[in-house]
């Protein structure tokens, strides 16, 4: 027998977020420019790794180091930074004013 549907609501109604497009957009984001593979292309967005942000946050349950593809939102999630592609983020959140 099929399960009965229940109501779910988003746990965090508002988040502090920034659209990260290039180096300098957020002070907490570093760079992969020193990496030996800085000129390689990212398998997700196809841009060079040197154009990506490097978000280092020891203890973050997602990962200690997260790569930020240009065009991703950074947002605070339970005290740690999360990264989502703009399309996904904008499907979940609206605003930005
Ligand atoms: Zn990428």
Short mmCIF file of N, CA, C and O and ligand atoms in Angstrom, two decimals:
data_model
loop_
_atom_site.label_atom_id
_atom_site.label_comp_id
_atom_site.label_asym_id
_atom_site.label_seq_id
_atom_site.Cartn_x
_atom_site.Cartn_y
_atom_site.Cartn_z
N UNK A 1 0.84 -1.19 0.00
CA UNK A 1 0.00 0.00 0.00
C UNK A 1 0.88 1.26 0.00
O UNK A 1 1.87 1.31 0.71
N UNK A 2 0.47 2.23 -0.78
CA UNK A 2 1.27 3.45 -0.88
C UNK A 2 1.29 4.22 0.43
O UNK A 2 0.31 4.20 1.19
N UNK A 3 2.38 4.86 0.69
CA UNK A 3 2.50 5.66 1.91
C UNK A 3 1.66 6.93 1.79
O UNK A 3 1.50 7.48 0.71
N UNK A 4 1.20 7.40 2.94
CA UNK A 4 0.46 8.65 2.98
C UNK A 4 1.45 9.81 2.95
O UNK A 4 2.50 9.76 3.58
N UNK A 5 1.10 10.85 2.18
CA UNK A 5 1.99 12.01 2.11
C UNK A 5 1.86 12.88 3.35
O UNK A 5 0.78 13.02 3.90
N UNK A 6 2.99 13.44 3.77
CA UNK A 6 3.01 14.34 4.91
C UNK A 6 3.50 15.71 4.49
O UNK A 6 4.12 15.85 3.44
N UNK A 7 3.22 16.69 5.33
CA UNK A 7 3.67 18.06 5.04
C UNK A 7 5.12 18.24 5.47
O UNK A 7 5.51 17.81 6.55
N UNK A 8 5.93 18.88 4.62
CA UNK A 8 7.30 19.24 4.96
C UNK A 8 7.48 20.73 4.71
O UNK A 8 6.92 21.25 3.74
N UNK A 9 8.23 21.37 5.58
CA UNK A 9 8.56 22.76 5.30
C UNK A 9 10.06 22.95 5.38
O UNK A 9 10.77 22.20 6.06
N UNK A 10 10.55 23.95 4.67
CA UNK A 10 11.97 24.26 4.67
C UNK A 10 12.40 24.63 6.08
O UNK A 10 11.73 25.41 6.75
N UNK A 11 13.52 24.06 6.54
CA UNK A 11 13.96 24.33 7.90
C UNK A 11 14.48 25.75 8.08
O UNK A 11 14.33 26.35 9.12
N UNK A 12 15.18 26.26 7.04
CA UNK A 12 15.76 27.59 7.16
C UNK A 12 15.06 28.51 6.16
O UNK A 12 15.28 28.41 4.96
N UNK A 13 14.18 29.38 6.68
CA UNK A 13 13.42 30.23 5.75
C UNK A 13 14.27 31.27 5.05
O UNK A 13 14.03 31.58 3.89
N UNK A 14 15.28 31.81 5.72
CA UNK A 14 16.15 32.79 5.06
C UNK A 14 17.60 32.46 5.35
O UNK A 14 17.95 31.93 6.41
N UNK A 15 18.46 32.73 4.40
CA UNK A 15 19.90 32.50 4.58
C UNK A 15 20.66 33.73 4.09
O UNK A 15 20.16 34.48 3.25
N UNK A 16 21.84 33.92 4.65
CA UNK A 16 22.74 34.96 4.14
C UNK A 16 23.56 34.34 3.02
O UNK A 16 24.25 33.34 3.24
N UNK A 17 23.47 34.92 1.83
CA UNK A 17 24.13 34.30 0.68
C UNK A 17 24.77 35.36 -0.21
O UNK A 17 24.39 36.53 -0.18
N UNK A 18 25.76 34.90 -0.96
CA UNK A 18 26.39 35.77 -1.96
C UNK A 18 26.62 34.96 -3.22
O UNK A 18 26.99 33.79 -3.16
N UNK A 19 26.35 35.57 -4.36
CA UNK A 19 26.63 34.93 -5.65
C UNK A 19 28.11 35.12 -5.95
O UNK A 19 28.57 36.24 -6.13
N UNK A 20 28.84 34.00 -5.97
CA UNK A 20 30.29 34.07 -6.21
C UNK A 20 30.55 33.88 -7.70
O UNK A 20 30.23 32.84 -8.27
N UNK A 21 31.10 34.91 -8.33
CA UNK A 21 31.36 34.84 -9.77
C UNK A 21 32.85 34.90 -10.09
O UNK A 21 33.28 34.38 -11.12
N UNK A 22 33.61 35.57 -9.23
CA UNK A 22 35.05 35.65 -9.49
C UNK A 22 35.79 35.98 -8.21
O UNK A 22 35.19 36.38 -7.21
N UNK A 23 37.11 35.83 -8.26
CA UNK A 23 37.94 36.11 -7.09
C UNK A 23 37.73 37.55 -6.64
O UNK A 23 37.64 38.46 -7.44
N UNK A 24 37.60 37.70 -5.33
CA UNK A 24 37.36 39.02 -4.77
C UNK A 24 35.92 39.22 -4.33
O UNK A 24 35.61 40.14 -3.59
N UNK A 25 35.02 38.32 -4.78
CA UNK A 25 33.60 38.47 -4.43
C UNK A 25 33.32 38.17 -2.96
O UNK A 25 32.33 38.64 -2.41
N UNK A 26 34.17 37.35 -2.35
CA UNK A 26 33.96 37.03 -0.94
C UNK A 26 35.31 36.80 -0.27
O UNK A 26 36.15 36.08 -0.80
N UNK A 27 35.49 37.42 0.89
CA UNK A 27 36.79 37.36 1.57
C UNK A 27 37.15 35.97 2.09
O UNK A 27 38.31 35.68 2.33
N UNK A 28 36.16 35.11 2.28
CA UNK A 28 36.46 33.79 2.84
C UNK A 28 36.90 32.79 1.77
O UNK A 28 37.24 31.65 2.09
N UNK A 29 36.88 33.19 0.52
CA UNK A 29 37.19 32.28 -0.57
C UNK A 29 38.61 32.48 -1.07
O UNK A 29 39.00 33.59 -1.42
N UNK A 30 39.38 31.40 -1.09
CA UNK A 30 40.75 31.43 -1.59
C UNK A 30 40.80 31.01 -3.05
O UNK A 30 39.80 31.06 -3.77
N UNK A 31 41.99 30.55 -3.45
CA UNK A 31 42.18 30.26 -4.87
C UNK A 31 42.88 28.91 -5.06
O UNK A 31 43.54 28.40 -4.16
N UNK A 32 42.72 28.33 -6.22
CA UNK A 32 43.42 27.11 -6.60
C UNK A 32 44.59 27.43 -7.54
O UNK A 32 45.17 26.53 -8.13
N UNK A 33 44.93 28.71 -7.69
CA UNK A 33 45.94 29.13 -8.67
C UNK A 33 47.29 28.45 -8.46
O UNK A 33 48.04 28.24 -9.41
N UNK A 34 47.62 28.12 -7.20
CA UNK A 34 48.90 27.48 -6.89
C UNK A 34 48.88 25.98 -7.18
O UNK A 34 49.93 25.33 -7.14
N UNK A 35 47.73 25.43 -7.45
CA UNK A 35 47.62 23.99 -7.65
C UNK A 35 48.27 23.58 -8.96
O UNK A 35 48.21 24.32 -9.94
N UNK A 36 48.86 22.37 -8.98
CA UNK A 36 49.49 21.89 -10.22
C UNK A 36 48.46 21.73 -11.34
O UNK A 36 48.82 21.76 -12.52
N UNK A 37 47.20 21.59 -10.97
CA UNK A 37 46.16 21.40 -11.98
C UNK A 37 45.33 22.66 -12.21
O UNK A 37 44.20 22.61 -12.68
N UNK A 38 45.92 23.83 -11.90
CA UNK A 38 45.19 25.09 -12.04
C UNK A 38 44.69 25.34 -13.47
O UNK A 38 43.66 25.98 -13.68
N UNK A 39 45.44 24.81 -14.45
CA UNK A 39 45.04 25.03 -15.85
C UNK A 39 44.12 23.95 -16.39
O UNK A 39 43.65 24.03 -17.52
N UNK A 40 43.88 22.92 -15.59
CA UNK A 40 42.94 21.87 -16.01
C UNK A 40 41.51 22.40 -15.97
O UNK A 40 41.21 23.36 -15.27
N UNK A 41 40.65 21.73 -16.71
CA UNK A 41 39.25 22.15 -16.71
C UNK A 41 38.43 21.37 -15.69
O UNK A 41 38.61 20.17 -15.50
N UNK A 42 37.51 22.07 -15.05
CA UNK A 42 36.61 21.46 -14.07
C UNK A 42 35.62 20.57 -14.82
O UNK A 42 35.09 20.96 -15.85
N UNK A 43 35.37 19.39 -14.25
CA UNK A 43 34.45 18.47 -14.92
C UNK A 43 32.99 18.90 -14.76
O UNK A 43 32.11 18.41 -15.45
N UNK A 44 32.75 19.83 -13.84
CA UNK A 44 31.37 20.29 -13.61
C UNK A 44 31.01 21.46 -14.53
O UNK A 44 30.02 21.43 -15.25
N UNK A 45 31.86 22.50 -14.54
CA UNK A 45 31.51 23.71 -15.29
C UNK A 45 32.39 23.93 -16.52
O UNK A 45 32.08 24.76 -17.37
N UNK A 46 33.52 23.20 -16.62
CA UNK A 46 34.36 23.31 -17.80
C UNK A 46 35.36 24.46 -17.77
O UNK A 46 36.15 24.62 -18.69
N UNK A 47 35.33 25.26 -16.70
CA UNK A 47 36.28 26.38 -16.63
C UNK A 47 37.55 25.94 -15.90
O UNK A 47 37.55 24.96 -15.17
N UNK A 48 38.63 26.69 -16.11
CA UNK A 48 39.90 26.34 -15.48
C UNK A 48 39.79 26.43 -13.96
O UNK A 48 39.07 27.27 -13.42
N UNK A 49 40.56 25.56 -13.30
CA UNK A 49 40.52 25.54 -11.84
C UNK A 49 41.01 26.86 -11.25
O UNK A 49 40.61 27.23 -10.15
N UNK A 50 41.86 27.57 -11.96
CA UNK A 50 42.35 28.86 -11.44
C UNK A 50 41.22 29.88 -11.31
O UNK A 50 41.34 30.85 -10.58
N UNK A 51 40.13 29.65 -12.02
CA UNK A 51 38.98 30.56 -11.93
C UNK A 51 38.02 30.18 -10.81
O UNK A 51 37.01 30.84 -10.60
N UNK A 52 38.33 29.08 -10.13
CA UNK A 52 37.45 28.60 -9.08
C UNK A 52 37.84 29.15 -7.71
O UNK A 52 38.99 29.50 -7.48
N UNK A 53 36.88 29.18 -6.84
CA UNK A 53 37.14 29.56 -5.46
C UNK A 53 37.47 28.32 -4.64
O UNK A 53 37.05 27.21 -4.96
N UNK A 54 38.26 28.55 -3.60
CA UNK A 54 38.64 27.47 -2.69
C UNK A 54 38.16 27.86 -1.30
O UNK A 54 38.65 28.83 -0.73
N UNK A 55 37.21 27.13 -0.81
CA UNK A 55 36.60 27.45 0.47
C UNK A 55 37.11 26.44 1.50
O UNK A 55 36.74 25.28 1.46
N UNK A 56 37.97 26.92 2.38
CA UNK A 56 38.54 26.01 3.39
C UNK A 56 37.94 26.32 4.74
O UNK A 56 38.00 27.45 5.22
N UNK A 57 37.35 25.31 5.33
CA UNK A 57 36.66 25.50 6.60
C UNK A 57 36.73 24.20 7.40
O UNK A 57 35.86 23.33 7.29
N UNK A 58 37.79 24.05 8.20
CA UNK A 58 37.95 22.81 8.97
C UNK A 58 36.72 22.53 9.83
O UNK A 58 36.19 23.45 10.46
N UNK A 59 36.25 21.31 9.81
CA UNK A 59 35.09 20.94 10.61
C UNK A 59 33.77 21.03 9.88
O UNK A 59 32.74 20.59 10.38
N UNK A 60 33.79 21.61 8.68
CA UNK A 60 32.55 21.68 7.90
C UNK A 60 32.09 20.26 7.56
O UNK A 60 32.86 19.47 7.02
N UNK A 61 30.86 19.90 7.92
CA UNK A 61 30.39 18.54 7.68
C UNK A 61 30.35 18.16 6.19
O UNK A 61 30.38 16.97 5.86
N UNK A 62 30.29 19.13 5.31
CA UNK A 62 30.30 18.82 3.87
C UNK A 62 31.71 18.39 3.44
O UNK A 62 31.89 17.32 2.86
N UNK A 63 32.68 19.21 3.73
CA UNK A 63 34.08 18.93 3.42
C UNK A 63 34.94 20.05 3.98
O UNK A 63 34.47 21.19 4.06
N UNK A 64 36.17 19.73 4.37
CA UNK A 64 37.07 20.77 4.87
C UNK A 64 37.41 21.78 3.78
O UNK A 64 37.61 22.95 4.04
N UNK A 65 37.50 21.28 2.54
CA UNK A 65 37.77 22.16 1.40
C UNK A 65 36.70 21.94 0.34
O UNK A 65 36.46 20.81 -0.08
N UNK A 66 36.03 23.02 -0.05
CA UNK A 66 35.03 22.93 -1.10
C UNK A 66 35.47 23.78 -2.29
O UNK A 66 36.00 24.87 -2.11
N UNK A 67 35.23 23.26 -3.48
CA UNK A 67 35.50 24.04 -4.68
C UNK A 67 34.26 24.86 -5.02
O UNK A 67 33.13 24.39 -4.86
N UNK A 68 34.48 26.09 -5.45
CA UNK A 68 33.37 26.96 -5.81
C UNK A 68 33.45 27.26 -7.31
O UNK A 68 34.32 27.99 -7.76
N UNK A 69 32.55 26.67 -8.09
CA UNK A 69 32.49 26.99 -9.51
C UNK A 69 31.99 28.43 -9.66
O UNK A 69 31.10 28.85 -8.91
N UNK A 70 32.53 29.19 -10.61
CA UNK A 70 31.99 30.53 -10.85
C UNK A 70 30.49 30.43 -11.13
O UNK A 70 30.05 29.54 -11.85
N UNK A 71 29.72 31.32 -10.54
CA UNK A 71 28.27 31.26 -10.72
C UNK A 71 27.58 30.42 -9.67
O UNK A 71 26.49 29.91 -9.90
N UNK A 72 28.24 30.25 -8.51
CA UNK A 72 27.63 29.50 -7.41
C UNK A 72 27.28 30.45 -6.28
O UNK A 72 27.92 31.49 -6.12
N UNK A 73 26.29 30.08 -5.50
CA UNK A 73 25.97 30.85 -4.30
C UNK A 73 26.70 30.23 -3.12
O UNK A 73 26.76 29.01 -2.98
N UNK A 74 27.24 31.10 -2.27
CA UNK A 74 27.77 30.69 -0.98
C UNK A 74 26.75 31.12 0.04
O UNK A 74 26.28 32.25 0.01
N UNK A 75 26.42 30.24 0.94
CA UNK A 75 25.47 30.65 1.97
C UNK A 75 25.74 29.94 3.28
O UNK A 75 26.32 28.86 3.33
N UNK A 76 25.33 30.60 4.33
CA UNK A 76 25.53 30.09 5.66
C UNK A 76 24.49 29.01 5.97
O UNK A 76 23.31 29.24 5.84
N UNK A 77 24.95 27.85 6.34
CA UNK A 77 24.05 26.73 6.64
C UNK A 77 24.46 26.14 7.97
O UNK A 77 25.49 25.47 8.06
N UNK A 78 23.71 26.40 9.02
CA UNK A 78 24.02 25.92 10.37
C UNK A 78 25.42 26.31 10.81
O UNK A 78 26.13 25.51 11.40
N UNK A 79 25.84 27.51 10.46
CA UNK A 79 27.14 27.99 10.90
C UNK A 79 28.30 27.63 10.00
O UNK A 79 29.43 28.02 10.26
N UNK A 80 28.05 26.84 8.96
CA UNK A 80 29.10 26.52 8.00
C UNK A 80 28.68 26.98 6.61
O UNK A 80 27.49 27.13 6.34
N UNK A 81 29.68 27.17 5.75
CA UNK A 81 29.37 27.63 4.40
C UNK A 81 28.96 26.47 3.51
O UNK A 81 29.57 25.42 3.51
N UNK A 82 27.92 26.70 2.74
CA UNK A 82 27.50 25.73 1.73
C UNK A 82 27.62 26.38 0.37
O UNK A 82 27.59 27.60 0.24
N UNK A 83 27.75 25.54 -0.65
CA UNK A 83 27.90 26.02 -2.03
C UNK A 83 26.85 25.34 -2.89
O UNK A 83 26.66 24.13 -2.80
N UNK A 84 26.14 26.12 -3.69
CA UNK A 84 25.17 25.55 -4.62
C UNK A 84 25.24 26.29 -5.95
O UNK A 84 25.40 27.52 -5.97
N UNK A 85 25.12 25.58 -7.06
CA UNK A 85 25.03 26.26 -8.35
C UNK A 85 23.83 27.22 -8.34
O UNK A 85 22.81 26.94 -7.69
N UNK A 86 23.97 28.34 -9.04
CA UNK A 86 22.94 29.38 -9.02
C UNK A 86 21.55 28.83 -9.33
O UNK A 86 20.57 29.18 -8.66
N UNK A 87 21.47 27.95 -10.32
CA UNK A 87 20.17 27.40 -10.72
C UNK A 87 19.47 26.70 -9.55
O UNK A 87 18.29 26.90 -9.30
N UNK A 88 20.24 25.88 -8.84
CA UNK A 88 19.67 25.14 -7.72
C UNK A 88 19.31 26.07 -6.57
O UNK A 88 18.25 25.95 -5.96
N UNK A 89 20.21 27.01 -6.27
CA UNK A 89 19.96 27.92 -5.17
C UNK A 89 18.71 28.76 -5.43
O UNK A 89 17.86 28.92 -4.55
N UNK A 90 18.61 29.30 -6.65
CA UNK A 90 17.49 30.18 -6.96
C UNK A 90 16.17 29.43 -7.03
O UNK A 90 15.09 30.02 -6.90
N UNK A 91 16.22 28.11 -7.21
CA UNK A 91 14.99 27.31 -7.16
C UNK A 91 14.51 27.16 -5.72
O UNK A 91 13.32 26.97 -5.46
N UNK A 92 15.45 27.28 -4.77
CA UNK A 92 15.10 27.09 -3.36
C UNK A 92 14.83 28.41 -2.65
O UNK A 92 14.05 28.46 -1.71
N UNK A 93 15.52 29.45 -3.06
CA UNK A 93 15.43 30.73 -2.34
C UNK A 93 15.13 31.86 -3.31
O UNK A 93 15.53 31.82 -4.47
N UNK A 94 14.43 32.86 -2.80
CA UNK A 94 14.19 34.05 -3.60
C UNK A 94 14.57 35.26 -2.77
O UNK A 94 14.69 35.18 -1.55
N UNK A 95 14.80 36.36 -3.42
CA UNK A 95 15.16 37.58 -2.70
C UNK A 95 16.42 38.16 -3.28
O UNK A 95 16.54 38.35 -4.47
N UNK A 96 17.38 38.44 -2.40
CA UNK A 96 18.64 38.99 -2.85
C UNK A 96 18.65 40.51 -2.80
O UNK A 96 19.52 41.14 -3.38
N UNK A 97 17.68 41.08 -2.09
CA UNK A 97 17.65 42.54 -1.97
C UNK A 97 18.23 42.99 -0.65
O UNK A 97 18.33 42.20 0.27
ZN1 LIG B 1 33.70 24.26 -11.96
#
